[in-house]
Short mmCIF file of C-alpha atoms and ligand atoms in Angstrom, two decimals:
data_model
loop_
_atom_site.label_atom_id
_atom_site.label_comp_id
_atom_site.label_asym_id
_atom_site.label_seq_id
_atom_site.Cartn_x
_atom_site.Cartn_y
_atom_site.Cartn_z
CA MET A 1 192.11 181.72 75.46
CA SER A 2 193.92 178.59 74.25
CA ASP A 3 193.73 178.11 70.50
CA ASN A 4 193.92 174.36 71.06
CA SER A 5 190.61 174.27 72.88
CA ILE A 6 187.77 172.25 71.39
CA GLN A 7 184.89 174.58 70.52
CA THR A 8 181.57 172.90 71.14
CA GLU A 9 177.96 173.69 71.87
CA SER A 10 177.89 171.37 74.88
CA VAL A 11 179.90 168.95 76.99
CA ILE A 12 178.43 166.08 78.99
CA ILE A 13 180.39 164.92 82.04
CA GLY A 14 179.81 161.20 82.66
CA ALA A 15 178.88 158.35 80.33
CA GLY A 16 176.45 156.44 82.55
CA PRO A 17 172.86 155.94 81.33
CA ALA A 18 172.03 159.59 82.07
CA GLY A 19 174.93 161.02 80.05
CA LEU A 20 174.33 158.62 77.16
CA PHE A 21 170.64 159.46 76.88
CA GLN A 22 171.53 163.16 77.12
CA VAL A 23 173.55 162.71 73.90
CA PHE A 24 170.37 161.39 72.28
CA GLU A 25 168.08 164.17 73.48
CA LEU A 26 170.55 166.91 72.51
CA GLY A 27 171.12 165.17 69.18
CA LEU A 28 167.41 165.20 68.38
CA LEU A 29 167.50 168.99 68.77
CA GLY A 30 170.58 169.18 66.55
CA ILE A 31 172.97 170.13 69.36
CA LYS A 32 176.52 168.77 69.14
CA THR A 33 178.22 167.40 72.21
CA HIS A 34 181.38 165.86 73.62
CA VAL A 35 181.30 163.29 76.43
CA ILE A 36 183.99 163.04 79.11
CA GLU A 37 184.24 159.85 81.16
CA THR A 38 186.78 158.98 83.87
CA LEU A 39 186.61 155.27 83.09
CA PRO A 40 187.99 153.68 79.94
CA ARG A 41 184.49 152.63 78.84
CA PRO A 42 180.96 154.03 78.96
CA GLY A 43 178.24 152.58 81.19
CA GLY A 44 178.60 154.04 84.69
CA GLN A 45 177.14 151.95 87.48
CA CYS A 46 175.38 149.60 85.04
CA SER A 47 178.68 148.43 83.51
CA GLU A 48 180.87 148.73 86.60
CA LEU A 49 178.66 147.47 89.39
CA TYR A 50 176.04 145.10 87.94
CA PRO A 51 176.59 144.37 84.22
CA ASP A 52 174.98 140.90 84.28
CA LYS A 53 171.98 141.79 86.45
CA PRO A 54 168.59 142.11 84.80
CA ILE A 55 166.74 145.45 85.09
CA TYR A 56 162.94 145.23 85.10
CA ASP A 57 161.84 148.87 85.21
CA ILE A 58 162.90 150.29 81.85
CA PRO A 59 159.72 151.24 79.96
CA ALA A 60 158.77 148.80 77.20
CA LEU A 61 161.68 146.47 78.01
CA PRO A 62 160.22 143.91 80.44
CA ILE A 63 163.73 142.64 81.13
CA CYS A 64 167.05 144.10 80.08
CA GLY A 65 170.57 143.26 81.27
CA ALA A 66 172.42 146.28 82.67
CA GLN A 67 175.25 146.01 80.12
CA GLU A 68 172.68 145.32 77.42
CA LEU A 69 170.98 148.63 78.32
CA ILE A 70 174.29 150.46 77.84
CA ASP A 71 174.93 148.66 74.54
CA ARG A 72 171.44 149.64 73.35
CA LEU A 73 171.97 153.28 74.37
CA MET A 74 175.30 153.35 72.53
CA GLU A 75 173.53 152.00 69.45
CA GLN A 76 170.73 154.56 69.80
CA ILE A 77 173.09 157.55 69.99
CA LYS A 78 175.32 156.45 67.10
CA PRO A 79 173.66 158.77 64.53
CA PHE A 80 174.70 161.84 66.50
CA GLY A 81 178.45 161.14 66.36
CA ALA A 82 179.21 162.51 69.82
CA GLN A 83 182.93 162.43 70.51
CA PHE A 84 183.89 160.42 73.60
CA HIS A 85 186.89 161.33 75.73
CA LEU A 86 187.34 158.16 77.77
CA ALA A 87 189.76 157.69 80.67
CA GLU A 88 189.70 161.45 81.25
CA GLU A 89 188.25 163.15 84.31
CA ALA A 90 186.59 166.55 84.04
CA ALA A 91 188.96 168.37 86.37
CA GLN A 92 188.43 172.16 86.13
CA LEU A 93 185.42 174.21 85.17
CA GLN A 94 185.37 178.00 84.86
CA ARG A 95 182.57 180.24 83.66
CA ARG A 96 184.06 182.95 81.47
CA ASP A 97 182.89 186.56 81.41
CA ASP A 98 181.13 185.92 78.09
CA GLY A 99 179.07 183.15 79.73
CA ARG A 100 180.86 180.27 77.95
CA PHE A 101 182.80 177.63 79.84
CA ARG A 102 186.42 176.54 79.95
CA LEU A 103 186.58 172.90 80.95
CA VAL A 104 189.88 171.08 81.36
CA THR A 105 190.28 167.32 81.77
CA SER A 106 192.89 165.33 83.69
CA ALA A 107 194.53 164.58 80.32
CA GLY A 108 194.84 168.28 79.52
CA THR A 109 192.05 168.40 76.92
CA VAL A 110 190.52 171.89 76.95
CA PHE A 111 186.94 172.64 75.90
CA ASP A 112 185.35 175.96 75.08
CA ALA A 113 181.70 175.06 75.59
CA GLY A 114 178.40 176.90 75.55
CA ALA A 115 176.72 174.63 78.10
CA ILE A 116 177.70 171.83 80.48
CA VAL A 117 175.59 168.88 81.54
CA ILE A 118 176.93 167.08 84.59
CA ALA A 119 175.79 163.44 84.56
CA ALA A 120 178.42 162.24 87.00
CA GLY A 121 176.25 159.78 88.96
CA VAL A 122 177.73 158.96 92.32
CA GLY A 123 181.00 160.54 91.19
CA SER A 124 184.12 159.34 89.44
CA PHE A 125 184.88 155.70 89.99
CA GLN A 126 188.35 155.39 91.45
CA PRO A 127 190.21 152.15 92.15
CA ARG A 128 190.25 151.13 95.82
CA ARG A 129 193.91 151.46 96.79
CA LEU A 130 196.26 149.24 98.73
CA SER A 131 196.06 150.83 102.15
CA LEU A 132 199.63 150.28 103.28
CA GLU A 133 202.07 152.87 104.51
CA SER A 134 204.43 153.90 101.68
CA ALA A 135 202.22 152.32 98.96
CA GLU A 136 201.96 155.74 97.31
CA ALA A 137 205.73 155.79 96.66
CA TYR A 138 205.38 152.78 94.33
CA GLU A 139 202.03 153.58 92.70
CA GLY A 140 202.26 153.91 88.94
CA SER A 141 205.72 152.29 88.77
CA GLN A 142 205.39 148.99 90.69
CA ILE A 143 201.91 149.09 92.21
CA HIS A 144 199.20 149.10 89.55
CA TYR A 145 195.40 149.35 89.73
CA SER A 146 194.87 148.66 86.03
CA VAL A 147 196.91 147.09 83.25
CA ARG A 148 197.87 149.30 80.32
CA ASN A 149 200.61 147.18 78.77
CA ALA A 150 200.37 143.49 79.65
CA ALA A 151 203.69 142.68 77.95
CA SER A 152 205.57 144.79 80.50
CA PHE A 153 204.72 142.14 83.13
CA HIS A 154 206.04 139.19 81.13
CA GLY A 155 209.07 137.52 82.78
CA ARG A 156 208.54 139.49 86.02
CA ARG A 157 207.72 138.45 89.62
CA LEU A 158 204.08 139.36 90.15
CA VAL A 159 201.79 139.45 93.16
CA ILE A 160 198.13 139.97 92.24
CA PHE A 161 195.58 141.00 94.88
CA GLY A 162 191.82 140.53 94.66
CA GLY A 163 189.08 137.94 94.24
CA GLY A 164 186.83 139.28 91.48
CA ASP A 165 186.82 138.96 87.71
CA SER A 166 189.56 141.56 87.11
CA ALA A 167 192.03 139.82 89.43
CA LEU A 168 191.22 136.40 87.97
CA ASP A 169 191.35 137.57 84.34
CA TRP A 170 194.83 139.02 84.85
CA VAL A 171 196.02 135.95 86.76
CA LEU A 172 194.91 133.78 83.82
CA ALA A 173 196.59 136.08 81.30
CA LEU A 174 199.83 136.74 83.18
CA ALA A 175 200.64 133.69 85.34
CA PRO A 176 201.75 131.57 82.35
CA LYS A 177 204.07 134.39 81.17
CA ALA A 178 205.44 135.73 84.49
CA SER A 179 208.64 134.54 86.14
CA SER A 180 206.51 133.93 89.25
CA CYS A 181 202.91 134.75 90.12
CA THR A 182 201.09 134.75 93.45
CA LEU A 183 197.40 135.49 93.91
CA VAL A 184 196.42 136.90 97.30
CA HIS A 185 192.77 137.01 98.34
CA ARG A 186 191.35 137.55 101.79
CA ARG A 187 188.90 134.66 101.56
CA ALA A 188 188.79 131.13 100.12
CA GLU A 189 185.75 132.01 97.95
CA PHE A 190 186.27 134.02 94.76
CA ARG A 191 183.61 136.35 93.33
CA GLY A 192 184.75 135.86 89.73
CA ALA A 193 183.14 133.67 87.08
CA PRO A 194 183.22 129.96 88.09
CA ALA A 195 185.00 129.03 84.82
CA SER A 196 187.79 131.52 85.65
CA VAL A 197 188.11 130.13 89.19
CA GLU A 198 188.43 126.64 87.70
CA ARG A 199 191.17 127.73 85.28
CA MET A 200 192.96 129.59 88.08
CA ARG A 201 192.94 126.41 90.21
CA ALA A 202 194.32 124.47 87.22
CA LEU A 203 197.26 126.93 86.98
CA GLU A 204 197.84 126.42 90.70
CA ALA A 205 197.84 122.63 90.25
CA GLU A 206 200.36 122.95 87.39
CA GLY A 207 202.68 124.94 89.68
CA LYS A 208 202.38 128.13 87.62
CA LEU A 209 200.53 130.01 90.35
CA ARG A 210 200.69 130.23 94.13
CA VAL A 211 197.46 131.15 95.94
CA ILE A 212 197.48 132.62 99.44
CA GLU A 213 194.45 133.42 101.57
CA GLY A 214 195.42 136.53 103.47
CA LEU A 215 196.10 140.26 103.50
CA ALA A 216 199.01 142.49 102.51
CA GLN A 217 200.81 143.68 105.59
CA GLY A 218 203.95 145.58 104.59
CA LEU A 219 206.10 146.74 101.68
CA HIS A 220 209.87 146.52 101.53
CA GLY A 221 212.29 148.43 99.34
CA GLU A 222 213.75 151.84 98.76
CA PRO A 223 211.61 154.76 97.60
CA GLY A 224 210.68 154.01 94.00
CA ALA A 225 212.23 150.49 94.07
CA LEU A 226 209.95 147.89 95.65
CA ARG A 227 211.61 144.54 96.50
CA SER A 228 208.97 142.50 98.29
CA VAL A 229 205.63 142.47 100.05
CA THR A 230 204.70 140.74 103.29
CA VAL A 231 201.40 138.92 103.28
CA LYS A 232 199.82 137.62 106.48
CA GLY A 233 197.97 134.39 105.79
CA ASN A 234 194.61 133.77 107.41
CA ASP A 235 196.39 130.96 109.29
CA GLY A 236 198.70 133.59 110.88
CA VAL A 237 201.78 132.63 108.81
CA LEU A 238 203.80 135.56 107.39
CA HIS A 239 205.00 135.24 103.77
CA GLU A 240 207.59 137.63 102.36
CA LEU A 241 207.04 137.54 98.60
CA ASP A 242 209.73 138.90 96.26
CA ALA A 243 207.97 141.10 93.74
CA ASP A 244 208.74 143.37 90.80
CA HIS A 245 205.12 144.43 90.47
CA LEU A 246 201.94 144.32 92.57
CA LEU A 247 198.64 144.35 90.67
CA VAL A 248 195.75 145.34 92.90
CA PHE A 249 192.12 144.74 91.92
CA PHE A 250 189.98 145.66 94.92
CA GLY A 251 187.19 147.15 92.81
CA LEU A 252 186.12 150.72 92.27
CA ALA A 253 184.68 153.24 94.70
CA PRO A 254 182.89 156.44 93.68
CA LYS A 255 184.30 159.82 94.70
CA LEU A 256 182.65 163.19 93.99
CA GLY A 257 186.10 164.45 92.99
CA PRO A 258 186.71 167.84 91.39
CA ILE A 259 182.98 168.62 90.91
CA GLY A 260 182.87 169.57 94.60
CA GLU A 261 185.23 172.50 93.90
CA TRP A 262 183.35 174.24 91.08
CA GLY A 263 181.18 176.53 93.21
CA LEU A 264 178.01 174.48 92.72
CA ASP A 265 175.28 174.47 95.37
CA LEU A 266 175.42 170.99 96.87
CA ASP A 267 173.24 169.07 99.24
CA LYS A 268 175.03 166.00 100.63
CA ARG A 269 177.31 165.57 97.60
CA ALA A 270 174.43 166.08 95.12
CA ILE A 271 173.96 169.14 92.90
CA LYS A 272 170.82 171.15 93.66
CA VAL A 273 168.72 171.79 90.53
CA ASP A 274 165.26 173.04 89.61
CA THR A 275 162.77 170.62 88.07
CA GLU A 276 161.98 172.65 84.94
CA LYS A 277 165.46 172.87 83.45
CA PHE A 278 167.62 170.81 85.84
CA GLU A 279 169.92 173.79 85.99
CA SER A 280 172.32 174.34 88.87
CA ASN A 281 173.05 177.66 90.59
CA ILE A 282 175.52 178.37 87.73
CA PRO A 283 173.56 179.41 84.61
CA GLY A 284 174.46 177.07 81.76
CA VAL A 285 175.52 174.22 84.05
CA PHE A 286 172.88 171.51 84.23
CA ALA A 287 172.88 168.29 86.28
CA ILE A 288 170.94 165.09 85.60
CA GLY A 289 170.81 161.53 86.92
CA ASP A 290 172.08 160.35 90.29
CA ILE A 291 174.29 163.45 90.79
CA ASN A 292 171.37 165.88 91.15
CA THR A 293 168.87 166.51 93.90
CA TYR A 294 165.47 168.21 94.11
CA PRO A 295 162.34 167.64 96.18
CA GLY A 296 161.08 164.13 95.48
CA LYS A 297 164.22 162.99 93.59
CA LYS A 298 164.39 159.23 92.97
CA LYS A 299 167.71 157.81 91.81
CA LEU A 300 166.34 155.73 88.96
CA ILE A 301 167.39 155.37 85.33
CA LEU A 302 163.84 156.32 84.36
CA SER A 303 164.17 159.66 86.21
CA ALA A 304 167.52 160.31 84.48
CA PHE A 305 165.90 159.79 81.06
CA HIS A 306 163.11 162.26 81.82
CA GLU A 307 165.61 164.80 83.16
CA ALA A 308 167.73 164.44 79.99
CA ALA A 309 164.73 165.25 77.77
CA LEU A 310 163.87 168.47 79.60
CA THR A 311 167.51 169.46 79.98
CA ALA A 312 168.01 169.24 76.21
CA PHE A 313 165.36 171.95 75.72
CA ALA A 314 166.92 174.02 78.51
CA VAL A 315 170.38 173.72 76.91
CA GLN A 316 168.90 174.76 73.56
CA HIS A 317 167.28 177.80 75.15
CA HIS A 318 170.50 178.68 76.96
CA LEU A 319 172.52 178.50 73.73
CA TYR A 320 169.95 180.14 71.45
CA PRO A 321 167.58 182.24 73.62
CA ALA A 322 165.94 183.84 70.57
CA LYS A 323 165.06 180.49 68.98
CA LYS A 324 161.40 179.56 69.20
CA GLN A 325 160.96 176.16 70.82
CA PHE A 326 158.30 173.69 69.84
CA LEU A 327 157.75 170.03 70.48
CA GLN A 328 158.40 167.66 67.61
CA TYR A 329 157.73 163.94 67.39
CA THR A 330 160.36 161.55 66.05
CA THR A 331 157.52 159.80 64.24
CA THR A 332 156.66 162.81 62.12
CA SER A 333 159.49 165.38 62.25
CA PRO A 334 161.56 165.38 59.02
CA ALA A 335 164.31 167.38 60.82
CA MET A 336 164.61 164.82 63.61
CA GLN A 337 164.46 161.93 61.16
CA LYS A 338 167.28 163.49 59.17
CA ARG A 339 169.39 163.80 62.34
CA LEU A 340 168.57 160.19 63.17
CA GLY A 341 169.63 159.13 59.70
CA VAL A 342 166.20 157.66 58.95
CA ALA A 343 164.94 160.41 56.66
CA GLY A 344 162.52 159.06 54.09
CA ALA A 345 162.02 155.84 56.08
C1 FAD B 401 173.31 147.07 92.11
C2 FAD B 401 172.47 148.17 91.52
C3 FAD B 401 171.28 147.87 90.91
C4 FAD B 401 170.48 148.89 90.34
N1 FAD B 401 169.29 148.55 89.75
C5 FAD B 401 168.52 149.52 89.17
C6 FAD B 401 167.27 149.21 88.55
O1 FAD B 401 166.84 148.06 88.53
N2 FAD B 401 166.56 150.23 88.00
C7 FAD B 401 166.99 151.54 88.02
O2 FAD B 401 166.31 152.44 87.48
N3 FAD B 401 168.17 151.87 88.63
C8 FAD B 401 168.93 150.90 89.20
N4 FAD B 401 170.12 151.24 89.82
C9 FAD B 401 170.51 152.66 89.86
C10 FAD B 401 171.07 153.11 88.52
O3 FAD B 401 172.18 152.29 88.14
C11 FAD B 401 171.50 154.55 88.62
O4 FAD B 401 170.37 155.34 88.92
C12 FAD B 401 172.11 155.02 87.29
O5 FAD B 401 173.29 154.31 87.00
C13 FAD B 401 172.43 156.52 87.36
O6 FAD B 401 172.97 156.87 86.12
P1 FAD B 401 173.94 158.14 85.99
O7 FAD B 401 174.34 158.16 84.54
O8 FAD B 401 173.30 159.29 86.63
O9 FAD B 401 175.21 157.79 86.90
P2 FAD B 401 176.36 156.59 86.85
O10 FAD B 401 175.74 155.38 86.31
O11 FAD B 401 176.90 156.62 88.22
O12 FAD B 401 177.39 157.17 85.79
C14 FAD B 401 178.11 158.35 86.05
C15 FAD B 401 179.42 158.31 85.28
O13 FAD B 401 180.07 159.58 85.43
C16 FAD B 401 181.46 159.39 85.52
N5 FAD B 401 182.07 160.57 86.19
C17 FAD B 401 181.87 161.02 87.44
N6 FAD B 401 182.59 162.13 87.68
C18 FAD B 401 183.26 162.40 86.53
C19 FAD B 401 184.19 163.41 86.15
N7 FAD B 401 184.56 164.39 86.98
N8 FAD B 401 184.71 163.37 84.89
C20 FAD B 401 184.34 162.37 84.02
N9 FAD B 401 183.46 161.37 84.34
C21 FAD B 401 182.94 161.40 85.59
C22 FAD B 401 181.58 158.11 86.37
O14 FAD B 401 182.86 157.49 86.17
C23 FAD B 401 180.42 157.27 85.81
O15 FAD B 401 180.81 156.43 84.76
C24 FAD B 401 170.92 150.24 90.40
C25 FAD B 401 172.14 150.55 91.01
C26 FAD B 401 172.92 149.54 91.57
C27 FAD B 401 174.23 149.89 92.21
#
């Protein structure tokens, strides 16, 4: 066993609303946890797919923005100090002979965990890729789906694809600093914030940005050294654009990913669980939120919260089978209040 592994009582896979509330419910019972999330920020579907939309069916919150819900959950779980491993995908999971788990992430982080809660929603969000032959040869070096180091694009010839907020934000940040910048979008209408569209049009009027309505059609260069990209305009005109880098922002699509290879009983890409403990066919591996399925399952945040509460007790029992379990109220339990940091309140 690797001595570098992180020893922990539990690991939660996924930082959507289900995973975040699981931190809370485990924390109330005094169980420490680590959270692994593929994306660079917590929030799952709420933050990625509909951050500005109001949600109306969270108990006691007549209206709550989706990002606001995530911000509130992050605030609520603060006392428990769960460690987040963002921009890492849970890649391998093995049950050891002693019943503990070895979990390895895409970044090589290794956990030695007593229990695993999979809260992976509809799967890992992956960027939608540029579907052109040979694109793969340039990915990571000249074709990018996210920006890690903006300064590396200064003074370069850039072609940015997409029509949402990410594409527009990077156009606004990079066009004034690039040697040339072209924005390619398949339609005349942009989905991004109107103020960003206005500023993008201003850059175009100043001659700092070229905007083409059309689609990428071909890449030119030697393996590993892209020279240009051909874009076919919606008017049928072909443009060969010299480019050092292509930045592609076509949004994110969920993919079940490695979870499908861990020997879990699945039903149409969802993990089958019971409704007492939300445990999978592998003892000690639990699944909550949109990733699980059972008779009557409804993919709602409310259901995920309920599942997290019962799963916390099941995890506790799995870790400490001899421990007597009893229900405590946050209103009156000194132990819970101490964990919440409100003791004596
Ligand atoms: C437009 C829209 C509106 C909605 N409105 C409502 C509403 O009004 N009310 C309501 O109750 N529900 C609503 N929903 C549904 C709700 O958003 C989901 O039920 C909820 O997000 C499920 O939470 P989750 O944490 O299970 O999964 P997700 O929110 O999908 O989060 C799962 C997280 O796990 C991560 N992940 C996956 N695989 C891995 C891996 N291998 N390693 C690391 N991380 C991984 C993903 O990147 C993701 O961040 C709506 C959904 C949409 C799309």
